[in-house]
């Protein structure tokens, strides 16, 4: 009780202070009650990205939350392994009421695209088909293929139907114009010229440039040089030239 011996203004100030203390106690009590009875059912969403489903569910259970599938169950990702959490809603650190599900999007792993069938197409058409599939033309190789128009794709690698990563190359093999039979040039050096000439002429080849040179230490009639060199491809239409040793003073 205020002392009646105090001046009136002092008693009024004392009553005002008393009311202020009561108001402060009320505010603190209300805040405490809000924290205990309202915010006690709220927690922060944990970080789930990168975890497996089992790991994420265990962490959510510790916070009183649950796993909630998203409207988009999965999405391809080059960074997050398949089966691991790619995204979550709400984000980690957000205040969430206990018992509420956290929407989760799971990684499907790297995007896998299907290689289209390219056989029978021209190169330009194949480039368009591969671009539409998210792939690209890799190496372009040429092969002989009977009965196929030149420039037509006859093989591909990888084959149609296989899975490939985005922008992966697909090698194509194009049919090329057949120019007749091809043979491997044998080594003629140090062989006798006359048997070699008979061998080639008997098989439809012609030695179109034959020159004779004297060469010390080598018997007459031995081939010294040849063109094309041994191992090169040659057809019956290609010119073959040889240099043959001869005795001094007896050049043909």
PDB file of N, CA, C and O in Angstrom, residues 204-248:
ATOM      1  N   UNK A 204      46.703 -58.843-115.867  1.00  0.00           N
ATOM      2  CA  UNK A 204      46.024 -57.646-116.324  1.00  0.00           C
ATOM      3  C   UNK A 204      46.711 -56.347-115.955  1.00  0.00           C
ATOM      4  O   UNK A 204      46.161 -55.258-116.221  1.00  0.00           O
ATOM      5  N   UNK A 205      47.888 -56.391-115.345  1.00  0.00           N
ATOM      6  CA  UNK A 205      48.635 -55.170-115.022  1.00  0.00           C
ATOM      7  C   UNK A 205      49.653 -54.913-116.123  1.00  0.00           C
ATOM      8  O   UNK A 205      50.063 -55.820-116.860  1.00  0.00           O
ATOM      9  N   UNK A 206      50.087 -53.661-116.216  1.00  0.00           N
ATOM     10  CA  UNK A 206      51.127 -53.312-117.177  1.00  0.00           C
ATOM     11  C   UNK A 206      52.190 -52.471-116.498  1.00  0.00           C
ATOM     12  O   UNK A 206      51.883 -51.545-115.737  1.00  0.00           O
ATOM     13  N   UNK A 207      53.438 -52.817-116.789  1.00  0.00           N
ATOM     14  CA  UNK A 207      54.562 -52.008-116.305  1.00  0.00           C
ATOM     15  C   UNK A 207      54.765 -50.914-117.332  1.00  0.00           C
ATOM     16  O   UNK A 207      55.377 -51.117-118.383  1.00  0.00           O
ATOM     17  N   UNK A 208      54.269 -49.729-117.029  1.00  0.00           N
ATOM     18  CA  UNK A 208      54.197 -48.667-118.022  1.00  0.00           C
ATOM     19  C   UNK A 208      55.453 -47.803-118.089  1.00  0.00           C
ATOM     20  O   UNK A 208      55.629 -47.043-119.021  1.00  0.00           O
ATOM     21  N   UNK A 209      56.307 -47.890-117.080  1.00  0.00           N
ATOM     22  CA  UNK A 209      57.523 -47.076-117.091  1.00  0.00           C
ATOM     23  C   UNK A 209      58.662 -47.941-116.589  1.00  0.00           C
ATOM     24  O   UNK A 209      58.804 -48.184-115.386  1.00  0.00           O
ATOM     25  N   UNK A 210      59.446 -48.439-117.520  1.00  0.00           N
ATOM     26  CA  UNK A 210      60.578 -49.303-117.175  1.00  0.00           C
ATOM     27  C   UNK A 210      61.855 -48.599-117.625  1.00  0.00           C
ATOM     28  O   UNK A 210      62.024 -48.282-118.806  1.00  0.00           O
ATOM     29  N   UNK A 211      62.739 -48.329-116.671  1.00  0.00           N
ATOM     30  CA  UNK A 211      64.023 -47.688-116.976  1.00  0.00           C
ATOM     31  C   UNK A 211      65.155 -48.601-116.542  1.00  0.00           C
ATOM     32  O   UNK A 211      65.025 -49.360-115.582  1.00  0.00           O
ATOM     33  N   UNK A 212      66.258 -48.473-117.258  1.00  0.00           N
ATOM     34  CA  UNK A 212      67.425 -49.314-116.976  1.00  0.00           C
ATOM     35  C   UNK A 212      68.590 -48.425-116.550  1.00  0.00           C
ATOM     36  O   UNK A 212      68.846 -47.392-117.167  1.00  0.00           O
ATOM     37  N   UNK A 213      69.273 -48.841-115.484  1.00  0.00           N
ATOM     38  CA  UNK A 213      70.419 -48.089-114.973  1.00  0.00           C
ATOM     39  C   UNK A 213      71.537 -49.062-114.613  1.00  0.00           C
ATOM     40  O   UNK A 213      71.267 -50.145-114.079  1.00  0.00           O
ATOM     41  N   UNK A 214      72.786 -48.660-114.899  1.00  0.00           N
ATOM     42  CA  UNK A 214      73.906 -49.502-114.444  1.00  0.00           C
ATOM     43  C   UNK A 214      74.072 -49.359-112.929  1.00  0.00           C
ATOM     44  O   UNK A 214      73.894 -48.275-112.363  1.00  0.00           O
ATOM     45  N   UNK A 215      74.375 -50.456-112.258  1.00  0.00           N
ATOM     46  CA  UNK A 215      74.526 -50.414-110.790  1.00  0.00           C
ATOM     47  C   UNK A 215      75.587 -51.428-110.417  1.00  0.00           C
ATOM     48  O   UNK A 215      75.415 -52.641-110.638  1.00  0.00           O
ATOM     49  N   UNK A 216      76.705 -50.943-109.840  1.00  0.00           N
ATOM     50  CA  UNK A 216      77.818 -51.826-109.486  1.00  0.00           C
ATOM     51  C   UNK A 216      77.398 -52.832-108.423  1.00  0.00           C
ATOM     52  O   UNK A 216      76.708 -52.491-107.456  1.00  0.00           O
ATOM     53  N   UNK A 217      77.804 -54.058-108.613  1.00  0.00           N
ATOM     54  CA  UNK A 217      77.547 -55.097-107.626  1.00  0.00           C
ATOM     55  C   UNK A 217      76.222 -55.779-107.759  1.00  0.00           C
ATOM     56  O   UNK A 217      75.904 -56.675-106.974  1.00  0.00           O
ATOM     57  N   UNK A 218      75.390 -55.358-108.713  1.00  0.00           N
ATOM     58  CA  UNK A 218      74.068 -55.980-108.890  1.00  0.00           C
ATOM     59  C   UNK A 218      74.013 -56.551-110.296  1.00  0.00           C
ATOM     60  O   UNK A 218      74.360 -55.887-111.270  1.00  0.00           O
ATOM     61  N   UNK A 219      73.544 -57.791-110.416  1.00  0.00           N
ATOM     62  CA  UNK A 219      73.488 -58.460-111.706  1.00  0.00           C
ATOM     63  C   UNK A 219      72.517 -57.759-112.638  1.00  0.00           C
ATOM     64  O   UNK A 219      71.565 -57.095-112.203  1.00  0.00           O
ATOM     65  N   UNK A 220      72.747 -57.915-113.897  1.00  0.00           N
ATOM     66  CA  UNK A 220      71.889 -57.307-114.890  1.00  0.00           C
ATOM     67  C   UNK A 220      70.489 -57.925-114.822  1.00  0.00           C
ATOM     68  O   UNK A 220      70.319 -59.118-114.592  1.00  0.00           O
ATOM     69  N   UNK A 221      69.456 -57.058-115.029  1.00  0.00           N
ATOM     70  CA  UNK A 221      68.079 -57.552-115.061  1.00  0.00           C
ATOM     71  C   UNK A 221      67.415 -57.663-113.699  1.00  0.00           C
ATOM     72  O   UNK A 221      66.336 -58.248-113.597  1.00  0.00           O
ATOM     73  N   UNK A 222      68.015 -57.056-112.663  1.00  0.00           N
ATOM     74  CA  UNK A 222      67.446 -57.081-111.313  1.00  0.00           C
ATOM     75  C   UNK A 222      66.765 -55.735-111.027  1.00  0.00           C
ATOM     76  O   UNK A 222      67.323 -54.677-111.335  1.00  0.00           O
ATOM     77  N   UNK A 223      65.604 -55.788-110.445  1.00  0.00           N
ATOM     78  CA  UNK A 223      64.857 -54.549-110.136  1.00  0.00           C
ATOM     79  C   UNK A 223      65.512 -53.824-108.968  1.00  0.00           C
ATOM     80  O   UNK A 223      65.743 -54.414-107.901  1.00  0.00           O
ATOM     81  N   UNK A 224      65.785 -52.519-109.177  1.00  0.00           N
ATOM     82  CA  UNK A 224      66.436 -51.697-108.145  1.00  0.00           C
ATOM     83  C   UNK A 224      65.425 -50.857-107.352  1.00  0.00           C
ATOM     84  O   UNK A 224      65.546 -50.702-106.145  1.00  0.00           O
ATOM     85  N   UNK A 225      64.456 -50.288-108.039  1.00  0.00           N
ATOM     86  CA  UNK A 225      63.465 -49.441-107.396  1.00  0.00           C
ATOM     87  C   UNK A 225      62.103 -49.694-108.022  1.00  0.00           C
ATOM     88  O   UNK A 225      62.024 -50.188-109.160  1.00  0.00           O
ATOM     89  N   UNK A 226      61.055 -49.300-107.303  1.00  0.00           N
ATOM     90  CA  UNK A 226      59.702 -49.509-107.806  1.00  0.00           C
ATOM     91  C   UNK A 226      58.791 -48.381-107.333  1.00  0.00           C
ATOM     92  O   UNK A 226      59.065 -47.703-106.348  1.00  0.00           O
ATOM     93  N   UNK A 227      57.694 -48.218-108.068  1.00  0.00           N
ATOM     94  CA  UNK A 227      56.650 -47.270-107.686  1.00  0.00           C
ATOM     95  C   UNK A 227      55.330 -47.800-108.253  1.00  0.00           C
ATOM     96  O   UNK A 227      55.265 -48.123-109.452  1.00  0.00           O
ATOM     97  N   UNK A 228      54.289 -47.921-107.399  1.00  0.00           N
ATOM     98  CA  UNK A 228      54.189 -47.619-105.969  1.00  0.00           C
ATOM     99  C   UNK A 228      55.078 -48.512-105.098  1.00  0.00           C
ATOM    100  O   UNK A 228      55.477 -49.586-105.535  1.00  0.00           O
ATOM    101  N   UNK A 229      55.328 -48.038-103.905  1.00  0.00           N
ATOM    102  CA  UNK A 229      56.142 -48.791-102.978  1.00  0.00           C
ATOM    103  C   UNK A 229      55.385 -50.025-102.476  1.00  0.00           C
ATOM    104  O   UNK A 229      54.159 -50.109-102.545  1.00  0.00           O
ATOM    105  N   UNK A 230      56.123 -50.973-101.945  1.00  0.00           N
ATOM    106  CA  UNK A 230      55.522 -52.189-101.402  1.00  0.00           C
ATOM    107  C   UNK A 230      54.547 -51.843-100.278  1.00  0.00           C
ATOM    108  O   UNK A 230      54.817 -50.993 -99.436  1.00  0.00           O
ATOM    109  N   UNK A 231      53.382 -52.497-100.306  1.00  0.00           N
ATOM    110  CA  UNK A 231      52.371 -52.267 -99.268  1.00  0.00           C
ATOM    111  C   UNK A 231      51.294 -51.274 -99.647  1.00  0.00           C
ATOM    112  O   UNK A 231      50.266 -51.199 -98.971  1.00  0.00           O
ATOM    113  N   UNK A 232      51.505 -50.504-100.722  1.00  0.00           N
ATOM    114  CA  UNK A 232      50.508 -49.519-101.139  1.00  0.00           C
ATOM    115  C   UNK A 232      49.390 -50.196-101.940  1.00  0.00           C
ATOM    116  O   UNK A 232      49.632 -51.186-102.646  1.00  0.00           O
ATOM    117  N   UNK A 233      48.138 -49.663-101.869  1.00  0.00           N
ATOM    118  CA  UNK A 233      47.059 -50.237-102.685  1.00  0.00           C
ATOM    119  C   UNK A 233      47.264 -49.886-104.154  1.00  0.00           C
ATOM    120  O   UNK A 233      47.726 -48.799-104.496  1.00  0.00           O
ATOM    121  N   UNK A 234      46.885 -50.799-105.044  1.00  0.00           N
ATOM    122  CA  UNK A 234      47.067 -50.589-106.471  1.00  0.00           C
ATOM    123  C   UNK A 234      45.956 -51.319-107.219  1.00  0.00           C
ATOM    124  O   UNK A 234      45.509 -52.394-106.789  1.00  0.00           O
ATOM    125  N   UNK A 235      45.486 -50.726-108.305  1.00  0.00           N
ATOM    126  CA  UNK A 235      44.477 -51.374-109.148  1.00  0.00           C
ATOM    127  C   UNK A 235      45.083 -51.628-110.517  1.00  0.00           C
ATOM    128  O   UNK A 235      46.203 -51.183-110.824  1.00  0.00           O
ATOM    129  N   UNK A 236      44.338 -52.327-111.370  1.00  0.00           N
ATOM    130  CA  UNK A 236      44.847 -52.650-112.705  1.00  0.00           C
ATOM    131  C   UNK A 236      45.007 -51.395-113.571  1.00  0.00           C
ATOM    132  O   UNK A 236      45.713 -51.424-114.568  1.00  0.00           O
ATOM    133  N   UNK A 237      44.355 -50.295-113.172  1.00  0.00           N
ATOM    134  CA  UNK A 237      44.449 -49.059-113.950  1.00  0.00           C
ATOM    135  C   UNK A 237      45.622 -48.188-113.531  1.00  0.00           C
ATOM    136  O   UNK A 237      45.960 -47.229-114.222  1.00  0.00           O
ATOM    137  N   UNK A 238      46.247 -48.482-112.397  1.00  0.00           N
ATOM    138  CA  UNK A 238      47.330 -47.638-111.894  1.00  0.00           C
ATOM    139  C   UNK A 238      48.638 -47.932-112.635  1.00  0.00           C
ATOM    140  O   UNK A 238      48.960 -49.098-112.911  1.00  0.00           O
ATOM    141  N   UNK A 239      49.415 -46.900-112.934  1.00  0.00           N
ATOM    142  CA  UNK A 239      50.710 -47.116-113.588  1.00  0.00           C
ATOM    143  C   UNK A 239      51.725 -47.704-112.600  1.00  0.00           C
ATOM    144  O   UNK A 239      51.780 -47.307-111.435  1.00  0.00           O
ATOM    145  N   UNK A 240      52.529 -48.644-113.077  1.00  0.00           N
ATOM    146  CA  UNK A 240      53.584 -49.254-112.264  1.00  0.00           C
ATOM    147  C   UNK A 240      54.905 -49.014-112.980  1.00  0.00           C
ATOM    148  O   UNK A 240      55.044 -49.291-114.168  1.00  0.00           O
ATOM    149  N   UNK A 241      55.857 -48.458-112.242  1.00  0.00           N
ATOM    150  CA  UNK A 241      57.170 -48.181-112.837  1.00  0.00           C
ATOM    151  C   UNK A 241      58.242 -48.887-112.037  1.00  0.00           C
ATOM    152  O   UNK A 241      58.127 -49.046-110.815  1.00  0.00           O
ATOM    153  N   UNK A 242      59.305 -49.306-112.755  1.00  0.00           N
ATOM    154  CA  UNK A 242      60.438 -49.977-112.100  1.00  0.00           C
ATOM    155  C   UNK A 242      61.735 -49.478-112.740  1.00  0.00           C
ATOM    156  O   UNK A 242      61.761 -49.030-113.891  1.00  0.00           O
ATOM    157  N   UNK A 243      62.793 -49.543-111.950  1.00  0.00           N
ATOM    158  CA  UNK A 243      64.149 -49.264-112.442  1.00  0.00           C
ATOM    159  C   UNK A 243      64.919 -50.572-112.367  1.00  0.00           C
ATOM    160  O   UNK A 243      64.981 -51.206-111.304  1.00  0.00           O
ATOM    161  N   UNK A 244      65.521 -50.979-113.492  1.00  0.00           N
ATOM    162  CA  UNK A 244      66.167 -52.286-113.597  1.00  0.00           C
ATOM    163  C   UNK A 244      67.663 -52.081-113.839  1.00  0.00           C
ATOM    164  O   UNK A 244      68.068 -51.181-114.604  1.00  0.00           O
ATOM    165  N   UNK A 245      68.454 -52.915-113.194  1.00  0.00           N
ATOM    166  CA  UNK A 245      69.910 -52.813-113.387  1.00  0.00           C
ATOM    167  C   UNK A 245      70.313 -53.299-114.780  1.00  0.00           C
ATOM    168  O   UNK A 245      69.672 -54.178-115.354  1.00  0.00           O
ATOM    169  N   UNK A 246      71.392 -52.681-115.310  1.00  0.00           N
ATOM    170  CA  UNK A 246      71.905 -53.090-116.624  1.00  0.00           C
ATOM    171  C   UNK A 246      73.418 -53.014-116.611  1.00  0.00           C
ATOM    172  O   UNK A 246      74.018 -52.336-115.748  1.00  0.00           O
ATOM    173  N   UNK A 247      74.066 -53.689-117.587  1.00  0.00           N
ATOM    174  CA  UNK A 247      75.521 -53.625-117.701  1.00  0.00           C
ATOM    175  C   UNK A 247      75.905 -52.290-118.319  1.00  0.00           C
ATOM    176  O   UNK A 247      75.180 -51.722-119.143  1.00  0.00           O
ATOM    177  N   UNK A 248      77.082 -51.765-117.935  1.00  0.00           N
ATOM    178  CA  UNK A 248      77.558 -50.505-118.489  1.00  0.00           C
ATOM    179  C   UNK A 248      77.758 -50.665-120.003  1.00  0.00           C
ATOM    180  O   UNK A 248      78.335 -51.630-120.474  1.00  0.00           O
TER     181      UNK A 248
END
